Amino acid sequence: MKKLGFIVNPIAGMGGRVGLKGTDGADIIAKALELGAEPVSPARAVETLRGLKRVGVKFELITYPAEMGAAEASEAGLEARVIGHITSGKTTAEDTKRAAREMLEQNVDLILLAGGDGTMSDAIEAIGTQVPILGIPTGVKMHSAAFANTPQTAGEVVVRFLSEGLPLREAEVMDIDEEAYRENRLVAKLKGYARVPYEPVMMQATKEGSTGYEFADQKAIARWVFELMERGCVYALGPGTTTRAVAGELGIYDSTLLGVDLIENYKLLARDTNKQQILKVIGKQPMTIIVSPIGRQGFILGRGNQQLSPAIVKRVGKENVWVLATPHKLRATPTLKVDTDDAELDREFRGYIRVITGYRQTCMIKVV
Amino acid sequence: MSYQQARWIEPLIFELSKQGRVGWALPGKPRERINIPKELLREKLELPELSEPEVVRHYTRLSQMNYGIDSGFYPLGSCTMKYNPKVCEELAALETASCIHPNQAEETVQGALELMFRLERFLAEIAGVARVSLQPSAGAHGEFIAMLLTHAYHKSKRDDKRDQVIVPDSAHGTNPASAAMAGYEVVTVPSNARGRVDLKALKAAVSERTAALMLTNPNTLGLFEDQIIDIAKVVHDAGGLLFYDGANLNGILGKTRPGDMGFDIVHFNLHKTFATPHGGGGPGAGPIGVQRELEKFLPVPVVEYDRKRKRYYLDYNRPHSIGKVRAFYGNFGVLVKAYAYILLMGAEGLNEVTEAAVLNANYIMHKLLGVEGYELKFDASGPCKHEVVFSTEPLKRETGVTARDVAKRLLDHGIHAPTYYFPPIVPEALMIEPTETESREELDRFVVALNTMAQEARSNPEKLRSAPMATAIGKLDEVKASREPILSWRAHRKLAKK
């Protein structure tokens, strides 16, 4: 019987909803808690396990104590062999590394790791490519190619890996400097490689940044968005260089590259907002969300812009979500994805969506 | 491989000029002096001064450093570079065709009008449309007129919400450009894994804002849009029109007709399908055909026949017309050549044109399938039409040699490069259209050349990267050529002064 190792970083993703762009470091965790952040990682990890249980494929689940796996397994109704020790409520990167090493000693066939880029970096620092690993996306940033698209698809990849076997490939593990990220600089570092089951449709590609000659296209997009904008409506401008070009077209030069800014009557209403601030505005005025897919991964909602929570997107409505992407970016992102933490909302976005690709130019792109 | 293009170190004609040298001296002085206003008089006329043999040698040498369909194989995909029969040139050069003036009285140019009248009907029959206008003087001009006709049609129905034109991602770049020029918003629909229009995406794209779909069939991948009946239904049900881009008409002549597929507006490239010379900026001709309900919007004038008086005339009295789109009546010389070509081939001949063109493309496809380094990105299951798009991505992955390197190295074999990096949905694309006028030996030579290059990419990639070597001009600095083009003596002189 195949052995599946299961590790959860329980604090991953907490910084996202409160606009902190990551959850690395003790002081940031404290700040996130202060802002009212709630754990998101365990619930998403449970979703993956539930999928595994439904299919009924046979395997031995080996996990770490309490919130690092045992709790999630029992919530999903799966039996698990628990190894190792932690101090519950005070887990750190060291726990992730130790857990990964102990899974290696247990000769597991695959480690299923719930977390973000930071968690994945820690794990491969400990075990390199000695054990195949698959990420359940529960963090704020997921620039690494070692994550499945959603918790559900993570489950599907595991099932295929355990039942019929999947080829393995080396996938880039990226992490970005959160400190720089908060200061609007995107510094992505290649942390190493993980060996992951290869399933191209269900796995994320690495993030591909915008290249220089995209500026002209971005400017054309920005010009048209500017012409489409109406007075009295609030525009929530998501992260990215394409959306930033829109702000530039409006003469707003201090917009955030990585946060969500609010714009009203062609002026900056609020900068780098979080979920609560956005919700407050929605109650009073009509809103349009303007987003751009993240690199080659193609996520338009739920990655890098978690401030735009499912509740917000639902109230704004699919028809008021404008997606911007240059033709060059679309070539590397043939399909788009949404992972809002709300399966019903994700489903609503599936099908074809109109993407603004230039001045008076759109393209029908599939959301999978 | 043994090819070497002429390489003359040929000065500019101005540099060959010697003051006082005369080619031809006309006897006597002009009898009349015309009074030209002083401010319009030029003091110095800067013309080169050479003898007749010097002029002839200069231009002969330049022509030897050129390459055209008369010098060799020209598989430039999507451009249909077929051989231009010389008899058509001869006919167009006849005094009765070349020495008439557009301002002549109608009764003195009845033959020219009859030719246009008949050519129009030939084209209408070939495309399955009701009426054709011969006015547009280029392919993209025809597309643009189609957009103006689309606009006139919807306007006549008091339907002013239709501001979007749908274009597949495999379309020629001129399609979205023509739509945008006419004021439409462009909506792109992706191709499916078979290289055809993604019908689901099309269904999601159409709405009460849809003015038209612009489609090329066979498409730019050389594949027939086999769901065309469904595509037409989706667009028509939404209230939009279907425009047929005639770039690939050579793939279906006599086999099927755009009109029968459901197209409302059809455009032709006489300089592609109907063997009139092509390239170098024209002149071309892009006639436009329409179905019955769009007929009244066609540009003025159209040629009509008055049965009572037994004479042809130019009809300007068309109140619904979109108006004039060009001076006079189109590129008449080109029309003469296309008319001669159609008569030369006859219905059977045009049928054979397509059969041979499609056979030639499939011959190349099958010979290259399986050559390591080249692959088809889309449907390889069935035959292609008149052209085939290979990707050299495997070769690039393995050796770093790009599609452009391959295209440039082909020049060293004395073969014109295929269209490369188009359509953009195929990475490292080589778009090959052999046309019907090439022999099997010529096609084999092309296949051998591509095979040689696939091996060369592995053994001596530098040879490909530094190509072409056997041509009059070597590898160009393309950035400089596009940023600082020197296309006239004046520009050359300006640069020299700097």
PDB file of N, CA and C in Angstrom, chain B residues 383-418:
ATOM      1  N   PRO B 383      -6.012  15.647 -44.291  1.00  0.00           N
ATOM      2  CA  PRO B 383      -5.240  16.447 -45.242  1.00  0.00           C
ATOM      3  C   PRO B 383      -5.331  17.927 -44.894  1.00  0.00           C
ATOM      4  N   CYS B 384      -4.325  18.682 -45.312  1.00  0.00           N
ATOM      5  CA  CYS B 384      -4.416  20.126 -45.189  1.00  0.00           C
ATOM      6  C   CYS B 384      -4.986  20.641 -46.500  1.00  0.00           C
ATOM      7  N   LYS B 385      -5.211  21.923 -46.588  1.00  0.00           N
ATOM      8  CA  LYS B 385      -5.647  22.477 -47.868  1.00  0.00           C
ATOM      9  C   LYS B 385      -4.405  22.931 -48.645  1.00  0.00           C
ATOM     10  N   HIS B 386      -4.427  24.158 -49.138  1.00  0.00           N
ATOM     11  CA  HIS B 386      -3.379  24.601 -50.046  1.00  0.00           C
ATOM     12  C   HIS B 386      -2.088  25.006 -49.344  1.00  0.00           C
ATOM     13  N   GLU B 387      -2.097  25.024 -47.987  1.00  0.00           N
ATOM     14  CA  GLU B 387      -0.881  25.384 -47.266  1.00  0.00           C
ATOM     15  C   GLU B 387      -0.795  24.598 -45.969  1.00  0.00           C
ATOM     16  N   VAL B 388       0.419  24.551 -45.424  1.00  0.00           N
ATOM     17  CA  VAL B 388       0.623  23.793 -44.193  1.00  0.00           C
ATOM     18  C   VAL B 388       1.562  24.589 -43.294  1.00  0.00           C
ATOM     19  N   VAL B 389       1.246  24.590 -41.989  1.00  0.00           N
ATOM     20  CA  VAL B 389       2.073  25.342 -41.040  1.00  0.00           C
ATOM     21  C   VAL B 389       2.831  24.371 -40.143  1.00  0.00           C
ATOM     22  N   PHE B 390       4.135  24.325 -40.319  1.00  0.00           N
ATOM     23  CA  PHE B 390       4.976  23.512 -39.441  1.00  0.00           C
ATOM     24  C   PHE B 390       5.541  24.387 -38.331  1.00  0.00           C
ATOM     25  N   SER B 391       5.834  23.745 -37.199  1.00  0.00           N
ATOM     26  CA  SER B 391       6.525  24.438 -36.119  1.00  0.00           C
ATOM     27  C   SER B 391       7.920  23.850 -36.011  1.00  0.00           C
ATOM     28  N   THR B 392       8.917  24.721 -35.869  1.00  0.00           N
ATOM     29  CA  THR B 392      10.279  24.215 -35.684  1.00  0.00           C
ATOM     30  C   THR B 392      10.661  24.254 -34.204  1.00  0.00           C
ATOM     31  N   GLU B 393       9.641  24.249 -33.357  1.00  0.00           N
ATOM     32  CA  GLU B 393       9.908  24.332 -31.909  1.00  0.00           C
ATOM     33  C   GLU B 393      10.811  23.182 -31.411  1.00  0.00           C
ATOM     34  N   PRO B 394      10.578  21.930 -31.874  1.00  0.00           N
ATOM     35  CA  PRO B 394      11.468  20.856 -31.401  1.00  0.00           C
ATOM     36  C   PRO B 394      12.925  21.120 -31.772  1.00  0.00           C
ATOM     37  N   LEU B 395      13.135  21.669 -32.958  1.00  0.00           N
ATOM     38  CA  LEU B 395      14.494  21.966 -33.411  1.00  0.00           C
ATOM     39  C   LEU B 395      15.124  23.043 -32.528  1.00  0.00           C
ATOM     40  N   LYS B 396      14.295  24.030 -32.164  1.00  0.00           N
ATOM     41  CA  LYS B 396      14.792  25.124 -31.323  1.00  0.00           C
ATOM     42  C   LYS B 396      15.161  24.583 -29.935  1.00  0.00           C
ATOM     43  N   ARG B 397      14.290  23.733 -29.424  1.00  0.00           N
ATOM     44  CA  ARG B 397      14.546  23.159 -28.101  1.00  0.00           C
ATOM     45  C   ARG B 397      15.864  22.396 -28.093  1.00  0.00           C
ATOM     46  N   GLU B 398      16.080  21.629 -29.164  1.00  0.00           N
ATOM     47  CA  GLU B 398      17.249  20.758 -29.197  1.00  0.00           C
ATOM     48  C   GLU B 398      18.528  21.502 -29.553  1.00  0.00           C
ATOM     49  N   THR B 399      18.428  22.429 -30.516  1.00  0.00           N
ATOM     50  CA  THR B 399      19.653  23.015 -31.065  1.00  0.00           C
ATOM     51  C   THR B 399      19.746  24.525 -30.916  1.00  0.00           C
ATOM     52  N   GLY B 400      18.659  25.166 -30.518  1.00  0.00           N
ATOM     53  CA  GLY B 400      18.675  26.628 -30.408  1.00  0.00           C
ATOM     54  C   GLY B 400      18.430  27.317 -31.744  1.00  0.00           C
ATOM     55  N   VAL B 401      18.338  26.548 -32.816  1.00  0.00           N
ATOM     56  CA  VAL B 401      18.091  27.123 -34.148  1.00  0.00           C
ATOM     57  C   VAL B 401      16.609  27.479 -34.276  1.00  0.00           C
ATOM     58  N   THR B 402      16.325  28.700 -34.715  1.00  0.00           N
ATOM     59  CA  THR B 402      14.944  29.175 -34.748  1.00  0.00           C
ATOM     60  C   THR B 402      14.315  29.025 -36.140  1.00  0.00           C
ATOM     61  N   ALA B 403      13.011  29.251 -36.201  1.00  0.00           N
ATOM     62  CA  ALA B 403      12.301  29.213 -37.491  1.00  0.00           C
ATOM     63  C   ALA B 403      12.882  30.258 -38.433  1.00  0.00           C
ATOM     64  N   ARG B 404      13.274  31.390 -37.886  1.00  0.00           N
ATOM     65  CA  ARG B 404      13.836  32.426 -38.730  1.00  0.00           C
ATOM     66  C   ARG B 404      15.168  31.987 -39.326  1.00  0.00           C
ATOM     67  N   ASP B 405      15.990  31.328 -38.512  1.00  0.00           N
ATOM     68  CA  ASP B 405      17.266  30.816 -39.031  1.00  0.00           C
ATOM     69  C   ASP B 405      17.009  29.866 -40.196  1.00  0.00           C
ATOM     70  N   VAL B 406      16.024  28.984 -40.031  1.00  0.00           N
ATOM     71  CA  VAL B 406      15.687  28.024 -41.092  1.00  0.00           C
ATOM     72  C   VAL B 406      15.241  28.768 -42.342  1.00  0.00           C
ATOM     73  N   ALA B 407      14.368  29.758 -42.133  1.00  0.00           N
ATOM     74  CA  ALA B 407      13.848  30.523 -43.272  1.00  0.00           C
ATOM     75  C   ALA B 407      14.984  31.225 -44.028  1.00  0.00           C
ATOM     76  N   LYS B 408      15.914  31.802 -43.272  1.00  0.00           N
ATOM     77  CA  LYS B 408      17.022  32.537 -43.909  1.00  0.00           C
ATOM     78  C   LYS B 408      17.986  31.569 -44.608  1.00  0.00           C
ATOM     79  N   ARG B 409      18.179  30.408 -44.023  1.00  0.00           N
ATOM     80  CA  ARG B 409      19.099  29.441 -44.621  1.00  0.00           C
ATOM     81  C   ARG B 409      18.528  28.896 -45.943  1.00  0.00           C
ATOM     82  N   LEU B 410      17.202  28.854 -46.030  1.00  0.00           N
ATOM     83  CA  LEU B 410      16.561  28.394 -47.275  1.00  0.00           C
ATOM     84  C   LEU B 410      16.990  29.263 -48.459  1.00  0.00           C
ATOM     85  N   LEU B 411      17.236  30.543 -48.189  1.00  0.00           N
ATOM     86  CA  LEU B 411      17.648  31.457 -49.253  1.00  0.00           C
ATOM     87  C   LEU B 411      18.945  30.972 -49.879  1.00  0.00           C
ATOM     88  N   ASP B 412      19.805  30.366 -49.052  1.00  0.00           N
ATOM     89  CA  ASP B 412      21.072  29.843 -49.564  1.00  0.00           C
ATOM     90  C   ASP B 412      20.860  28.665 -50.509  1.00  0.00           C
ATOM     91  N   HIS B 413      19.670  28.079 -50.460  1.00  0.00           N
ATOM     92  CA  HIS B 413      19.333  26.993 -51.383  1.00  0.00           C
ATOM     93  C   HIS B 413      18.643  27.535 -52.641  1.00  0.00           C
ATOM     94  N   GLY B 414      18.546  28.838 -52.728  1.00  0.00           N
ATOM     95  CA  GLY B 414      17.885  29.422 -53.892  1.00  0.00           C
ATOM     96  C   GLY B 414      16.380  29.299 -53.832  1.00  0.00           C
ATOM     97  N   ILE B 415      15.861  29.222 -52.614  1.00  0.00           N
ATOM     98  CA  ILE B 415      14.409  29.106 -52.425  1.00  0.00           C
ATOM     99  C   ILE B 415      13.954  30.262 -51.551  1.00  0.00           C
ATOM    100  N   HIS B 416      12.874  30.896 -51.930  1.00  0.00           N
ATOM    101  CA  HIS B 416      12.379  31.989 -51.087  1.00  0.00           C
ATOM    102  C   HIS B 416      11.881  31.423 -49.761  1.00  0.00           C
ATOM    103  N   ALA B 417      12.034  32.181 -48.689  1.00  0.00           N
ATOM    104  CA  ALA B 417      11.600  31.717 -47.362  1.00  0.00           C
ATOM    105  C   ALA B 417      10.085  31.594 -47.316  1.00  0.00           C
ATOM    106  N   PRO B 418       9.579  30.604 -46.553  1.00  0.00           N
ATOM    107  CA  PRO B 418       8.139  30.595 -46.271  1.00  0.00           C
ATOM    108  C   PRO B 418       7.813  31.769 -45.358  1.00  0.00           C
TER     109      PRO B 418
END
